[in-house]
Structures are given as C-alpha cells and as structure tokens.
mmCIF file of C-alpha atoms and ligand atoms in Angstrom:
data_model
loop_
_atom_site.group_PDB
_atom_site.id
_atom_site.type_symbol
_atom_site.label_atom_id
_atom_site.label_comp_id
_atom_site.label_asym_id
_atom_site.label_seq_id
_atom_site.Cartn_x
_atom_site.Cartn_y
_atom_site.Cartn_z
ATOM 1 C CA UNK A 708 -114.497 73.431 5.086
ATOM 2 C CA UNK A 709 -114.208 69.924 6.871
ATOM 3 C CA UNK A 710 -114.590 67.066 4.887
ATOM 4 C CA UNK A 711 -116.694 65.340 8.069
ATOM 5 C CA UNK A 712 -117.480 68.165 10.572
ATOM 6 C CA UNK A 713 -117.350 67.261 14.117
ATOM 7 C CA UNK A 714 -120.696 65.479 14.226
ATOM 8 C CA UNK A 715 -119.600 62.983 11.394
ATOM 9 C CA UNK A 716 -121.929 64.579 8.878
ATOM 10 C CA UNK A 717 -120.150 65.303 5.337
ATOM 11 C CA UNK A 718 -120.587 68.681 3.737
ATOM 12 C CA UNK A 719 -121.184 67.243 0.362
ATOM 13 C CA UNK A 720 -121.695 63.580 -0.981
ATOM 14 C CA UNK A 721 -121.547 63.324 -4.708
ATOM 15 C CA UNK A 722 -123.563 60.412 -6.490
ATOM 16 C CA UNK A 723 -121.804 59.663 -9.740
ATOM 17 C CA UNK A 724 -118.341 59.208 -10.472
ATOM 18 C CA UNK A 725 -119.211 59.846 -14.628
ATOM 19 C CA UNK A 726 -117.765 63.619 -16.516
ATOM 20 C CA UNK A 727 -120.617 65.371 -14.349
ATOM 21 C CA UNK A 728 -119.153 63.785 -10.975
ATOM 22 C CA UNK A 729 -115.873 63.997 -11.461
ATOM 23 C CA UNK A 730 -115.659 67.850 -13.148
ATOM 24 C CA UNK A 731 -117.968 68.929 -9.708
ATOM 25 C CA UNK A 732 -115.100 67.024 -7.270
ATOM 26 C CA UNK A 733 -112.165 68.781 -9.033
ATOM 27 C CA UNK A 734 -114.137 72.531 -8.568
ATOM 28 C CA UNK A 735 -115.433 71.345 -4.957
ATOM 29 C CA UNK A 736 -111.845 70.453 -4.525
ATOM 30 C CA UNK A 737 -110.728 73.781 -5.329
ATOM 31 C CA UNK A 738 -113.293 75.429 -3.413
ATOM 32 C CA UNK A 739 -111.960 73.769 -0.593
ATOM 33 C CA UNK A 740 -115.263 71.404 -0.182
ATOM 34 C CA UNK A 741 -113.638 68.289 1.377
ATOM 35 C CA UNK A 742 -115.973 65.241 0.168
ATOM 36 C CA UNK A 743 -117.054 61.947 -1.191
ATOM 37 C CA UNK A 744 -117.846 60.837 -4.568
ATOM 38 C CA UNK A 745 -119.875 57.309 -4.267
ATOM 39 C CA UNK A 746 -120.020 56.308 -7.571
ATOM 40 C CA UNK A 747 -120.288 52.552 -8.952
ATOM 41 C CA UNK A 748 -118.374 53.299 -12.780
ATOM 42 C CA UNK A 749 -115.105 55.355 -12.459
ATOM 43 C CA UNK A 750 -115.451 57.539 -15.994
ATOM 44 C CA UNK A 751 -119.586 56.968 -16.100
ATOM 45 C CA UNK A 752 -120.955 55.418 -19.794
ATOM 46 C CA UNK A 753 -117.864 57.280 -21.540
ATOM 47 C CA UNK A 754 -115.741 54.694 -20.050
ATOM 48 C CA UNK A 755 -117.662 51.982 -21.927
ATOM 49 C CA UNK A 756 -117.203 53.957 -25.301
ATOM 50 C CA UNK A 757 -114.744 52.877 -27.860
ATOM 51 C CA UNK A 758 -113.526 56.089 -28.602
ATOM 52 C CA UNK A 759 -114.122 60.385 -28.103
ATOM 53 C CA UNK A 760 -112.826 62.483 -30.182
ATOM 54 C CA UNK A 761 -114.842 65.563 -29.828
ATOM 55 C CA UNK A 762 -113.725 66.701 -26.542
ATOM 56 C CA UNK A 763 -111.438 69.828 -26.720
ATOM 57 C CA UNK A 764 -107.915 69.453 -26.592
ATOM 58 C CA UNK A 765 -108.633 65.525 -26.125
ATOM 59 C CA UNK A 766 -108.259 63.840 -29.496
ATOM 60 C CA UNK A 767 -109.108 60.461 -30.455
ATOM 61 C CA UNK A 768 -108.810 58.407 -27.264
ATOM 62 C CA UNK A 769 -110.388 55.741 -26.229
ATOM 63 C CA UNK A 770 -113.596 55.962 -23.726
ATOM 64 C CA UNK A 771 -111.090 53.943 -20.890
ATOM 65 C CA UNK A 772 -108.327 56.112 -21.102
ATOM 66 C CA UNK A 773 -109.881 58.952 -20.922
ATOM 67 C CA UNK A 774 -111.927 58.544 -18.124
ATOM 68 C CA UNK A 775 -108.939 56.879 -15.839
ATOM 69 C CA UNK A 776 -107.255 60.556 -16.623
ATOM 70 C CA UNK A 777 -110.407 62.321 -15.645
ATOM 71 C CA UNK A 778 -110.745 60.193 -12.150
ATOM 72 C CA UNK A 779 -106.702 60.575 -11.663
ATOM 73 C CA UNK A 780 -107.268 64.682 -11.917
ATOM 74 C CA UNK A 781 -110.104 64.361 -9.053
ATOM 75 C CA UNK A 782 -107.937 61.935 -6.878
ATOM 76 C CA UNK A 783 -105.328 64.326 -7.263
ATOM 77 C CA UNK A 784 -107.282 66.547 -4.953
ATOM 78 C CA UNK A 785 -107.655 63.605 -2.057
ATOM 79 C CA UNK A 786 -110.988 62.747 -2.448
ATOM 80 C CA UNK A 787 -111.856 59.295 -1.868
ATOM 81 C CA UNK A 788 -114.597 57.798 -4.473
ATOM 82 C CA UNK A 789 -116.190 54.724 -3.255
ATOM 83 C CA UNK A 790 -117.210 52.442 -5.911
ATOM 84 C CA UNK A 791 -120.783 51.640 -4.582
ATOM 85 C CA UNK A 792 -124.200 51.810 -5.717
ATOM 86 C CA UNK A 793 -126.635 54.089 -3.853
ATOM 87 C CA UNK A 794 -129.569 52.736 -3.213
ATOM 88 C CA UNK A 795 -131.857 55.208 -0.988
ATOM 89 C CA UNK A 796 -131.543 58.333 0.207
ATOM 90 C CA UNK A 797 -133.764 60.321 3.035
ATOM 91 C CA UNK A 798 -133.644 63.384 4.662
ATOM 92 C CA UNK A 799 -134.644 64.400 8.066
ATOM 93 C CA UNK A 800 -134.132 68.230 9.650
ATOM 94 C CA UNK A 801 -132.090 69.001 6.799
ATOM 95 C CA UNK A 802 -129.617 66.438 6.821
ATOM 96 C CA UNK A 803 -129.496 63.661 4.087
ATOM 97 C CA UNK A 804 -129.027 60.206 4.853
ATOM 98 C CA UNK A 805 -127.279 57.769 1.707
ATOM 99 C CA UNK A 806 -127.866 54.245 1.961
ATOM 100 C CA UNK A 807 -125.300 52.295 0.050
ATOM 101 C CA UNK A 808 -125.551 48.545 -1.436
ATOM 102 C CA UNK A 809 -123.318 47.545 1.135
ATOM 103 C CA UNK A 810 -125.766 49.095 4.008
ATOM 104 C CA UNK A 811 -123.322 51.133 4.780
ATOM 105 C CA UNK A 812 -124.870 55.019 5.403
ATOM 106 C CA UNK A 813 -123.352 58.161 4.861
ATOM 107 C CA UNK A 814 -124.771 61.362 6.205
ATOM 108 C CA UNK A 815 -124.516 65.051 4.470
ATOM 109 C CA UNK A 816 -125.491 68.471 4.358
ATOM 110 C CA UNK A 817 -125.547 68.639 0.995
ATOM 111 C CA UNK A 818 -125.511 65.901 -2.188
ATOM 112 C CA UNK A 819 -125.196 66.195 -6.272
ATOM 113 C CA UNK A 820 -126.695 63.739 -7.814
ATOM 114 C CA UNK A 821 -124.808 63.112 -11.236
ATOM 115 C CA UNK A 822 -125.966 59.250 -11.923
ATOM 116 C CA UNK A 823 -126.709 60.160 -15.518
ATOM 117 C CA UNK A 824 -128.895 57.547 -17.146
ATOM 118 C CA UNK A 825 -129.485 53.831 -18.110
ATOM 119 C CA UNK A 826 -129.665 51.838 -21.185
ATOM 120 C CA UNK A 827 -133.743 51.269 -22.234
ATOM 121 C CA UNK A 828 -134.464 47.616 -22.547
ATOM 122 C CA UNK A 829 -136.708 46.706 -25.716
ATOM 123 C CA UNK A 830 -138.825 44.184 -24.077
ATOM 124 C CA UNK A 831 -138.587 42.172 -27.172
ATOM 125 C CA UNK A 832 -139.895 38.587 -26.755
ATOM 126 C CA UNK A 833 -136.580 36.928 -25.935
ATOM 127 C CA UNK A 834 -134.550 40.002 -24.771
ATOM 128 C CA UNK A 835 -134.657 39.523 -21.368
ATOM 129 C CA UNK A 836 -133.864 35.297 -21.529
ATOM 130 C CA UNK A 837 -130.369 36.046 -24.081
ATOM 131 C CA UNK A 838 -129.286 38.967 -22.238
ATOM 132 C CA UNK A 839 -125.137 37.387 -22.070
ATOM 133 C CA UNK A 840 -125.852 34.794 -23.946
ATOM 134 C CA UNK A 841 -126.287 37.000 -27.642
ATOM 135 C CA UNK A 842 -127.982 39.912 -26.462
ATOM 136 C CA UNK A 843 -125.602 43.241 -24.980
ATOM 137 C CA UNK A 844 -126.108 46.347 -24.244
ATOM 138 C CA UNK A 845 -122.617 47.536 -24.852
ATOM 139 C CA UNK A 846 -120.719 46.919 -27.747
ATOM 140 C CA UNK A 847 -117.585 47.988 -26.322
ATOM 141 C CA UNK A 848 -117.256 45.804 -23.557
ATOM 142 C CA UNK A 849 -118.690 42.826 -25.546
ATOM 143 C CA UNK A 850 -117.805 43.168 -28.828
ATOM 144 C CA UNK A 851 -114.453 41.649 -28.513
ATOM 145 C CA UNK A 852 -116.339 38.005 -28.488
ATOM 146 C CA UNK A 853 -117.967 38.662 -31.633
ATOM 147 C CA UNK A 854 -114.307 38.591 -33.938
ATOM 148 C CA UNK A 855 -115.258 37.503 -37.586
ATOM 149 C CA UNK A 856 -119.086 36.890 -36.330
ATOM 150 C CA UNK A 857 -122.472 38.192 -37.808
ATOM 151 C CA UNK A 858 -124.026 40.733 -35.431
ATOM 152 C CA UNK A 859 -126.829 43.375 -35.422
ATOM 153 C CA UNK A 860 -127.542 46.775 -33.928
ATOM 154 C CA UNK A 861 -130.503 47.861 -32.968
ATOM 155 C CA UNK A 862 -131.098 51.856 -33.047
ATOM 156 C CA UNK A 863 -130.209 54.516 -35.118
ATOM 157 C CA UNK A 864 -128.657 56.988 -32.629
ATOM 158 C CA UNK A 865 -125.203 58.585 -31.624
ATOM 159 C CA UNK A 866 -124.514 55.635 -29.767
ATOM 160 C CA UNK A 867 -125.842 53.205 -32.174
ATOM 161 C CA UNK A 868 -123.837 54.576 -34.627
ATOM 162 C CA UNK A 869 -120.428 54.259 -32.941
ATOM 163 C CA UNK A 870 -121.482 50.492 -31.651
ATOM 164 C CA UNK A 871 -122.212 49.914 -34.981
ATOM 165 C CA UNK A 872 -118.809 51.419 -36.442
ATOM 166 C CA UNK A 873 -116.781 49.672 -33.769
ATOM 167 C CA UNK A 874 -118.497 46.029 -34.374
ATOM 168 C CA UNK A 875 -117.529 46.334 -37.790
ATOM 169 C CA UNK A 876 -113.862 46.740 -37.461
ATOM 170 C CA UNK A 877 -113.912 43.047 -35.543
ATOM 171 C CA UNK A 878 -117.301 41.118 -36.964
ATOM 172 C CA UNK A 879 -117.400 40.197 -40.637
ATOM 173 C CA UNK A 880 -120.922 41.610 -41.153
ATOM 174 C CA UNK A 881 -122.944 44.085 -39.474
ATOM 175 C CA UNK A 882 -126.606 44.562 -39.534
ATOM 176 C CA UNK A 883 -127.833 48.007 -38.474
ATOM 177 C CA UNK A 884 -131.544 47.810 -37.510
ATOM 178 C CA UNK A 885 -133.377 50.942 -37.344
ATOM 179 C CA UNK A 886 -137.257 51.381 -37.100
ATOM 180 C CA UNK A 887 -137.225 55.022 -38.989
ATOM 181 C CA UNK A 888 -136.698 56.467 -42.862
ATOM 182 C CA UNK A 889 -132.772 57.751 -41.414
ATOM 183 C CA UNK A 890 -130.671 57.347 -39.046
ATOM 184 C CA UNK A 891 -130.469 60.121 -36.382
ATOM 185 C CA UNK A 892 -126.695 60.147 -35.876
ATOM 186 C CA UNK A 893 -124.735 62.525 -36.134
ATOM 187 C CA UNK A 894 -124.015 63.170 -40.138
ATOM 188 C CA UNK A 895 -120.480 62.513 -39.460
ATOM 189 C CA UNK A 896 -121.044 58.961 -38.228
ATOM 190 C CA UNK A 897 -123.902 58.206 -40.674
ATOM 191 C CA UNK A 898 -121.056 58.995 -43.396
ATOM 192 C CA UNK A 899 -118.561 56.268 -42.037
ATOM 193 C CA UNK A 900 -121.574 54.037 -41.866
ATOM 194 C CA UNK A 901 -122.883 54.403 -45.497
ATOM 195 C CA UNK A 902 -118.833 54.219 -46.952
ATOM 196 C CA UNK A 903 -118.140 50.837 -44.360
ATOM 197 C CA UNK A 904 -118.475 47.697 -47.328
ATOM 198 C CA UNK A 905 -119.318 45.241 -44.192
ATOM 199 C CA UNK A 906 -122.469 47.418 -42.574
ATOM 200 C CA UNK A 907 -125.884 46.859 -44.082
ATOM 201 C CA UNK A 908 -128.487 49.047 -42.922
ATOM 202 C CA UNK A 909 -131.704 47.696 -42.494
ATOM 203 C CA UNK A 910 -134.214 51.166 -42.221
ATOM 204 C CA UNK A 911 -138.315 50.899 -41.099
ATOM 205 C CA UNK A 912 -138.004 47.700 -39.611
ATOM 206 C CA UNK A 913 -137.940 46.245 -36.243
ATOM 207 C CA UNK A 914 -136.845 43.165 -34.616
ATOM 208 C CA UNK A 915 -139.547 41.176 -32.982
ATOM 209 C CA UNK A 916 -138.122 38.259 -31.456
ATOM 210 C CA UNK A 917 -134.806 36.619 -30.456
ATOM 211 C CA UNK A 918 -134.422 32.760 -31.441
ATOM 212 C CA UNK A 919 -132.164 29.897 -29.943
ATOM 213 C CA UNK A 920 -131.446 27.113 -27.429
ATOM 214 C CA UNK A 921 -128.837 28.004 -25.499
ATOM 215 C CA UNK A 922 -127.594 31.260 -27.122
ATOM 216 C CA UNK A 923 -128.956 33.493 -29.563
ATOM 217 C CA UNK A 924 -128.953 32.119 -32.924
ATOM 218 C CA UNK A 925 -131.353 34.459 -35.228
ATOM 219 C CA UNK A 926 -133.783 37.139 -34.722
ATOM 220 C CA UNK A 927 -137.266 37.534 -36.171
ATOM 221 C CA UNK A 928 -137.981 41.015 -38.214
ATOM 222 C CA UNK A 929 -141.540 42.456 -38.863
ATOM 223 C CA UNK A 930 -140.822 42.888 -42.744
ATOM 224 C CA UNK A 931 -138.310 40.732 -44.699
ATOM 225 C CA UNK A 932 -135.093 41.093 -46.102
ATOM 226 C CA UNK A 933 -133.762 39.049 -48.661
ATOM 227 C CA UNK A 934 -137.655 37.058 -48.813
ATOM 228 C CA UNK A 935 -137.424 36.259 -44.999
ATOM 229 C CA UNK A 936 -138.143 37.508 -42.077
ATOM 230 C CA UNK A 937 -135.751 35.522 -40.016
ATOM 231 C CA UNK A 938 -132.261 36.668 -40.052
ATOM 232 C CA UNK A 939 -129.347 34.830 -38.847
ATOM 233 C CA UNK A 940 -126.946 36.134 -36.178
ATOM 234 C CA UNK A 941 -124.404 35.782 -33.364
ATOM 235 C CA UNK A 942 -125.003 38.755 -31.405
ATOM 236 C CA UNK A 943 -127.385 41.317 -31.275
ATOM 237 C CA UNK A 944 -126.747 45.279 -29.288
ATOM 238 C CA UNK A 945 -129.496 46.798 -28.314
ATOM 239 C CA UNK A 946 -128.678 50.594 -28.617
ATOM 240 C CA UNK A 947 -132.065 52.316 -28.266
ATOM 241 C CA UNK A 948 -131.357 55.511 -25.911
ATOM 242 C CA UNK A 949 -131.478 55.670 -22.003
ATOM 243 C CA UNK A 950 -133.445 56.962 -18.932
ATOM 244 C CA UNK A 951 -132.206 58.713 -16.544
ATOM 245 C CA UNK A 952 -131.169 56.997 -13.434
ATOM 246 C CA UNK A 953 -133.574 57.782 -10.518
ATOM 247 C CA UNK A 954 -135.095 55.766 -8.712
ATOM 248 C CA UNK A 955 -133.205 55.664 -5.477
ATOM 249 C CA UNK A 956 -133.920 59.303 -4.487
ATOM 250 C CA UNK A 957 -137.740 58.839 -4.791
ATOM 251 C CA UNK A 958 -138.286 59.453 -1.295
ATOM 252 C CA UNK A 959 -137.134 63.116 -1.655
ATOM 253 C CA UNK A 960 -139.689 64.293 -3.850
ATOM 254 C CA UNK A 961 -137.079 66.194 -6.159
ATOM 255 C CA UNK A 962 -139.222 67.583 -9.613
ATOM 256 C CA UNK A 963 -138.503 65.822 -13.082
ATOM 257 C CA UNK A 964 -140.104 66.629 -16.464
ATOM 258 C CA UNK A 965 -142.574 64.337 -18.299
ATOM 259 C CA UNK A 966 -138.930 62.253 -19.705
ATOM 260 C CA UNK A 967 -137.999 61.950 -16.067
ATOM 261 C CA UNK A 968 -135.075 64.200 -16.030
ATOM 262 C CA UNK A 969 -134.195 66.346 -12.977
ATOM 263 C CA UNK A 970 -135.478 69.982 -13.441
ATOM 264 C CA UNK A 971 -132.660 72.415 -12.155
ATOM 265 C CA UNK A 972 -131.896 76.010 -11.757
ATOM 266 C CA UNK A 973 -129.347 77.554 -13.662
ATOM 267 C CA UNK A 974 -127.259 76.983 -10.958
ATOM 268 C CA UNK A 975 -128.020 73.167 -10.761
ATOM 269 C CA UNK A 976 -130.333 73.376 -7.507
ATOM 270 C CA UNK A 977 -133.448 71.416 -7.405
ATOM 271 C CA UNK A 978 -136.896 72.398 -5.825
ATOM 272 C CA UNK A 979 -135.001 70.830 -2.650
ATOM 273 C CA UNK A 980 -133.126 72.330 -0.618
ATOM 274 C CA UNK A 981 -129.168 70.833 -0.549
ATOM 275 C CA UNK A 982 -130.074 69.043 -3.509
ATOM 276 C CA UNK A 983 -128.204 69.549 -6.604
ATOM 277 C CA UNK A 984 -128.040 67.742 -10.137
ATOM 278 C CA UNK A 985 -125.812 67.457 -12.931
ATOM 279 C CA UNK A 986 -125.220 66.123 -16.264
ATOM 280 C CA UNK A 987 -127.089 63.405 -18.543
ATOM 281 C CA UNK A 988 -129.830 63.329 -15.129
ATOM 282 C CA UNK A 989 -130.953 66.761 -15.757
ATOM 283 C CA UNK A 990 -133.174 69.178 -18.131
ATOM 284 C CA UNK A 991 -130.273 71.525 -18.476
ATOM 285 C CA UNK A 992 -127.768 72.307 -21.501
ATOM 286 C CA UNK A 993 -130.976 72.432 -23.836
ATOM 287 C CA UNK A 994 -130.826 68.365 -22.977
ATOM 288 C CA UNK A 995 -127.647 67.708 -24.983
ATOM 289 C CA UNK A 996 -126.297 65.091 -23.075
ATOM 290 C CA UNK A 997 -122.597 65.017 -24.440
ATOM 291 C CA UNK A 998 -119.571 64.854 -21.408
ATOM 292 C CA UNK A 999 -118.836 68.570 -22.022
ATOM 293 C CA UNK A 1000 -122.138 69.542 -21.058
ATOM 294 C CA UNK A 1001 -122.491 67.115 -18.233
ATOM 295 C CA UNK A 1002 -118.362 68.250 -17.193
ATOM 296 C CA UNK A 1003 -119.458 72.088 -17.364
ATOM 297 C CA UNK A 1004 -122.705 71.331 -14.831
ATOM 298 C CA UNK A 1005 -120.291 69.480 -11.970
ATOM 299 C CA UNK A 1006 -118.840 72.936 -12.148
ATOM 300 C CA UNK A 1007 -121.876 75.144 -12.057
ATOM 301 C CA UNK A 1008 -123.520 73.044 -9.154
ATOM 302 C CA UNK A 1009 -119.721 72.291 -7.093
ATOM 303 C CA UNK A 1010 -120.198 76.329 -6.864
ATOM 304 C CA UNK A 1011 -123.523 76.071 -5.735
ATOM 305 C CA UNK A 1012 -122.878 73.721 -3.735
ATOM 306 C CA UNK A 1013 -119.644 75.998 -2.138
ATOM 307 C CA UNK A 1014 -122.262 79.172 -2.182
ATOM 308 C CA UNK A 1015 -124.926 77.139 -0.198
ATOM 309 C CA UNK A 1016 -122.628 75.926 2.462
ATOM 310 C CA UNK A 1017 -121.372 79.491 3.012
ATOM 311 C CA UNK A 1018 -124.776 80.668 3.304
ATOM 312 C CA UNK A 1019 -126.012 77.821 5.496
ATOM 313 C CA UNK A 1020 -122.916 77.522 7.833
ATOM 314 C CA UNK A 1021 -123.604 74.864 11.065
HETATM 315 C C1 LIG B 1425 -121.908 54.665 -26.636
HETATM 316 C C2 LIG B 1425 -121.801 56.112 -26.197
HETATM 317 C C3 LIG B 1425 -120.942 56.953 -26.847
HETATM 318 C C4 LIG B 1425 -120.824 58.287 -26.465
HETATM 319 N N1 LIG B 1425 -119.939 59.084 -27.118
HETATM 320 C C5 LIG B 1425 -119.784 60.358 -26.724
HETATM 321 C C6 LIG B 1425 -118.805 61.200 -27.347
HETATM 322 O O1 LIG B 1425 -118.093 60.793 -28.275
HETATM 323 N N2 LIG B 1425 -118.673 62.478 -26.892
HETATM 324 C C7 LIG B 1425 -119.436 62.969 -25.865
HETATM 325 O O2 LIG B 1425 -119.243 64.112 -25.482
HETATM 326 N N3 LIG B 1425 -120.362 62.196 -25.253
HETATM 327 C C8 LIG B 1425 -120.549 60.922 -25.653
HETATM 328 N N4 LIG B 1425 -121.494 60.136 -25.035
HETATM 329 C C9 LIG B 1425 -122.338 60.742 -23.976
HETATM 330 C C10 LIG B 1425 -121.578 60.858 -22.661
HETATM 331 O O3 LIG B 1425 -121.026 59.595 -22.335
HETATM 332 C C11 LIG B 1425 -122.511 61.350 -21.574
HETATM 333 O O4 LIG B 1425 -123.114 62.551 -21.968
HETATM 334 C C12 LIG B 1425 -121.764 61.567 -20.254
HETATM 335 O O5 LIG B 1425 -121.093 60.388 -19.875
HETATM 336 C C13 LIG B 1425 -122.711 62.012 -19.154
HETATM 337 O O6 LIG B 1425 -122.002 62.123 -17.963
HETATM 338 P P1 LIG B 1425 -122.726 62.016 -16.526
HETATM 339 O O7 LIG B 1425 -121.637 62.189 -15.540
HETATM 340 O O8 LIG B 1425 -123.884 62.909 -16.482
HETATM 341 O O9 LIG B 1425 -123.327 60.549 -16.452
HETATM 342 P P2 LIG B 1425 -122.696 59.107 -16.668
HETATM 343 O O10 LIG B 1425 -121.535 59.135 -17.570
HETATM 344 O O11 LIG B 1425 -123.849 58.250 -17.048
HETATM 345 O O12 LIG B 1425 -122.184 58.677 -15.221
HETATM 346 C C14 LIG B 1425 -123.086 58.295 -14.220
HETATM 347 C C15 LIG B 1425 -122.316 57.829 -13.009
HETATM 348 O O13 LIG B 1425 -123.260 57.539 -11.963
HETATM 349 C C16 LIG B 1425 -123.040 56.223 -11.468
HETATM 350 N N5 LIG B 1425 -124.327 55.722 -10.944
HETATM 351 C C17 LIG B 1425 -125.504 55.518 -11.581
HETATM 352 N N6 LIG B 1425 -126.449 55.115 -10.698
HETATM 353 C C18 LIG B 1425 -125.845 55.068 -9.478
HETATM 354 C C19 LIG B 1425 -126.283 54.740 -8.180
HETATM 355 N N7 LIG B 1425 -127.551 54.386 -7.902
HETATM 356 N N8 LIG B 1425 -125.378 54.786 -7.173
HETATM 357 C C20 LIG B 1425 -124.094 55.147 -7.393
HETATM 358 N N9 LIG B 1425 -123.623 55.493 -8.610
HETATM 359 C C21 LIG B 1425 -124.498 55.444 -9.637
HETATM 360 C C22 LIG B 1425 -122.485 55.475 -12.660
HETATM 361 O O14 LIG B 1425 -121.829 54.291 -12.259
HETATM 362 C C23 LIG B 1425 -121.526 56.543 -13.194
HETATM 363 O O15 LIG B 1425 -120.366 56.609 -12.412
HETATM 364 C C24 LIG B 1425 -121.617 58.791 -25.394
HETATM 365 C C25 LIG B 1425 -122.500 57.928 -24.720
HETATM 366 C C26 LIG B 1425 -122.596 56.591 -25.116
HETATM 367 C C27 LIG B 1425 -123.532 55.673 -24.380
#
C-alpha cells in the first residue's frame, strides 16, 4: 500500500504520537500501511512522567527516555510524525479531511484517533490567574523550580501520587491535598507516600482559593490545619484526573459514553466508517488507561485499519 495514492489522499493518518500512536505506526508499518502520525507530544503524557517502571521488560526509566525509544522504533519504519495539533476534521464521500494548526490539510481514507486525554482544571477561584506563576499541571516538567520550596498536590490518584513522590525528592515539604477518607493510588505508591518524613497528607479537605500578587503565595482550605485555614506555599499541582481529548472531531458524529470516551469495537472501529480509536480516548481495556493497554489497542486497530483497506481497495 502507497503511503499517498495517486490522487494525494493518504491511506491512514494517525492523530497521536502517545504509546497508542506510536504501537499502531510500528504494526501499520509492518503491515505495509505507509502513513502519517500528526501528533503534537512525541511519547504522549508518559513523556511528562518522572519515571515507569511497570512496563514489561522496561524497568525503571524515566517517562523521556522511554518515550524517545518508543518514537525511534516507529521512525525506524520511515514514517514521518508531524508535530502539529489537529484541529478539525470532516469527511465528505468517504474521504477525511485533517485540518492542522498550521492550516495545513491532509486528506485520508482512513484515521486513528489516539489523542488520549487532558488534564481537568479545578476552576478554583485563582486557578486560572496563577496558572505559571505557582499553579502546574505537571510536576515533572515544573518541579525542578520548586528545589528546597513548600509545595502542594492536589488529588489523590496514580498520578497524584507519583507528582507527589517526585516533588518530594527536590521540595523540602510536601502537602498532599485530597478531598476523600484515602487515597486512590495504587497501594504501592500510597506506601512510599505514608514512609516519605517530608509528605504530609492532608485527607477530606479541599483547596478553595489561590492567594498572591504576582505569584502564588498561599492557598485557602475549607477546614483548617494546624488552627488555620490558610496555608502557605510556593507551588501548587493540580493532579485531579483528565478528559479525553475530543473536541476537534465533533463534526464526525463518532459515539462516546456518558465520560466522553470513544466507544469502539473490539477491533477499535467506531460507529464510523474509517474511523478508528485507541488508547486513554476510548471505552476499551475495561477503561484502564495504563501505556500497555493504550500500546496493545494501536495494534488491534493498525490491523483494522490494514483489514479495512483490503476490503475497501480504491
Ligand atoms: C503522571 C502520570 C503518570 C503515569 N504513569 C504511568 C505508569 O507508570 N505506567 C503506565 O502504564 N501508565 C502511566 N500513565 C498513563 C499513561 O501515560 C497513559 O495511559 C498513556 O500515555 C496513554 O497513551 P495514549 O497514546 O492513549 O495517549 P497519550 O499518552 O495521552 O498521547 C496522546 C497524544 O495525542 C496528542 N494529541 C492530543 N490532542 C491532539 C490534537 N488535537 N492534535 C494532535 N495531537 C494531539 C498528544 O500530543 C500525544 O502525542 C501515567 C500518566 C500520568 C499522567
């Protein structure tokens, strides 16, 4: 199969150059689907994370690393990935058109859509106004600024957890903010947490508003601690789960569940036809969003994919 066919129209464009993206180029590759991954963050959120250590055969490396190996096995193949951000997609007589950022458009027969999901905003009073100036939504890529500081977390997940675990090994204090009884981490993580002398959890209680001139400089609970309800701080990460990203395929009518997330087929096909979905987007692996379950879906839907185009030869 052509990568562009004679009428410039790709066989497959992949959206999403994350573990779902990237494990559904490398099988496409193999299949002998010539195509393009468009994909704004080589490695997806994994290549934000401080460090994996539960993928087979893959121990203890850090989030970077691990993705640059992952998108230097699917360049290996020849496919080109274009660092872009999709921003609408339409299709007439059964050909998809893929607007980029750069209003550039790509045309295909068939696309994946692997973009995974977003980081939730609180919509705290304050949030939006110290967002780089105290407030992050990833402690990895921020964290670095907050050496010997006093920072909080906000959440009481997976990645909560981890943020929290990797703040401490820089700040001098960390304050782990959770609005439930426990924390909803894995046990393994809430073990490190509960044995790390410089993390203080801070369970039922929520933060209501972020204080300061020009930067953040203490946030506001709804119950106190230590007889106050203001606590001071340098930073505060905001770790409270994701949505999946969507909106820019809204013209195509794909189906989603009440969370938003892409129903597919076993196979990874949506209700439309050509469309296909992988990873942290979707309803499949019983929703546990991890990158082996997002890597093993790029497979299932790259054969789809192959399988459809076979079927549906121009
Ligand atoms: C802090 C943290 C720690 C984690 N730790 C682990 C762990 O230890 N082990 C584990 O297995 N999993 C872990 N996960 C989960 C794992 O990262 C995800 O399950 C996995 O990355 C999902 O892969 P994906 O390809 O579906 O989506 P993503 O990784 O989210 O990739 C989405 C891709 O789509 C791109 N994209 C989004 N929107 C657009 C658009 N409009 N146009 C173009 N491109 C777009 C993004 O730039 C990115 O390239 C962690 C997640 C977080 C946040």
């Amino acid at each position: 199969m052509k990568h562009k066919t004679k009428d410039n129209i790709h066989n497959l464009i992949i959206i999403g150059a994350g573990p779902a993206g990237l494990s559904a180029s490398i099988y496409a590759s193999r299949y002998g689907i010539k195509h393009k991954i468009v994909g704004a963050l080589l490695g997806g959120q994994i290549s934000e994370t401080h460090k994996i250590d539960n993928y087979p055969g893959m121990e203890d490396m850090s989030g970077f690393e691990f993705s640059q190996k992952w998108g230097n096995h699917a360049k290996k193949y020849g496919v080109e990935i274009l660092p872009e951000l999709v921003e609408k997609i339409n299709k007439e007589n059964n050909i998809f058109s893929i607007t980029l950022a750069n209003n550039n458009i790509l045309q295909a027969r068939t696309i994946l859509l692997a973009t995974g999901t977003k980081k939730r905003k609180l919509n705290i009073i304050g949030e939006k106004e110290f967002i780089g100036k105290g407030v992050s939504y990833c402690a990895t890529c921020d964290g670095f600024f907050y050496k010997n500081k006093i920072v909080g977390v906000i959440g009481g997940s997976d990645s909560a957890a981890t943020a929290t675990l990797y703040l401490a090994d820089l700040a001098q204090k960390v304050y782990l903010i959770y609005r439930k009884k426990e924390l909803r981490a894995e046990p393994f993580w809430v073990n490190l947490i509960k044995k790390n002398s410089k993390i203080e959890v801070l369970y039922e209680t929520n933060v209501v508003e972020i204080l300061g001139e020009q930067k953040l400089e203490k946030i506001k609970l709804d119950k106190e601690y230590k007889n106050s309800k203001e606590l001071d701080l340098d930073g505060l990460f905001i770790e409270a789960g994701s949505d999946p990203a969507t909106e820019y395929f809204s013209e195509l009518g794909i189906e989603m569940d009440e969370g938003g997330y892409i129903k597919i087929q076993k196979n990874g096909a949506t209700n439309v036809l050509g469309v296909f979905a992988a990873g942290d987007i979707t309803d499949g692996s019983d929703k546990f969003r991890q990158v082996i379950t997002a890597a093993s879906e790029g497979a299932i839907s790259a054969r789809a994919v192959y399988n459809f185009l076979k079927t549906n030869k121009k």
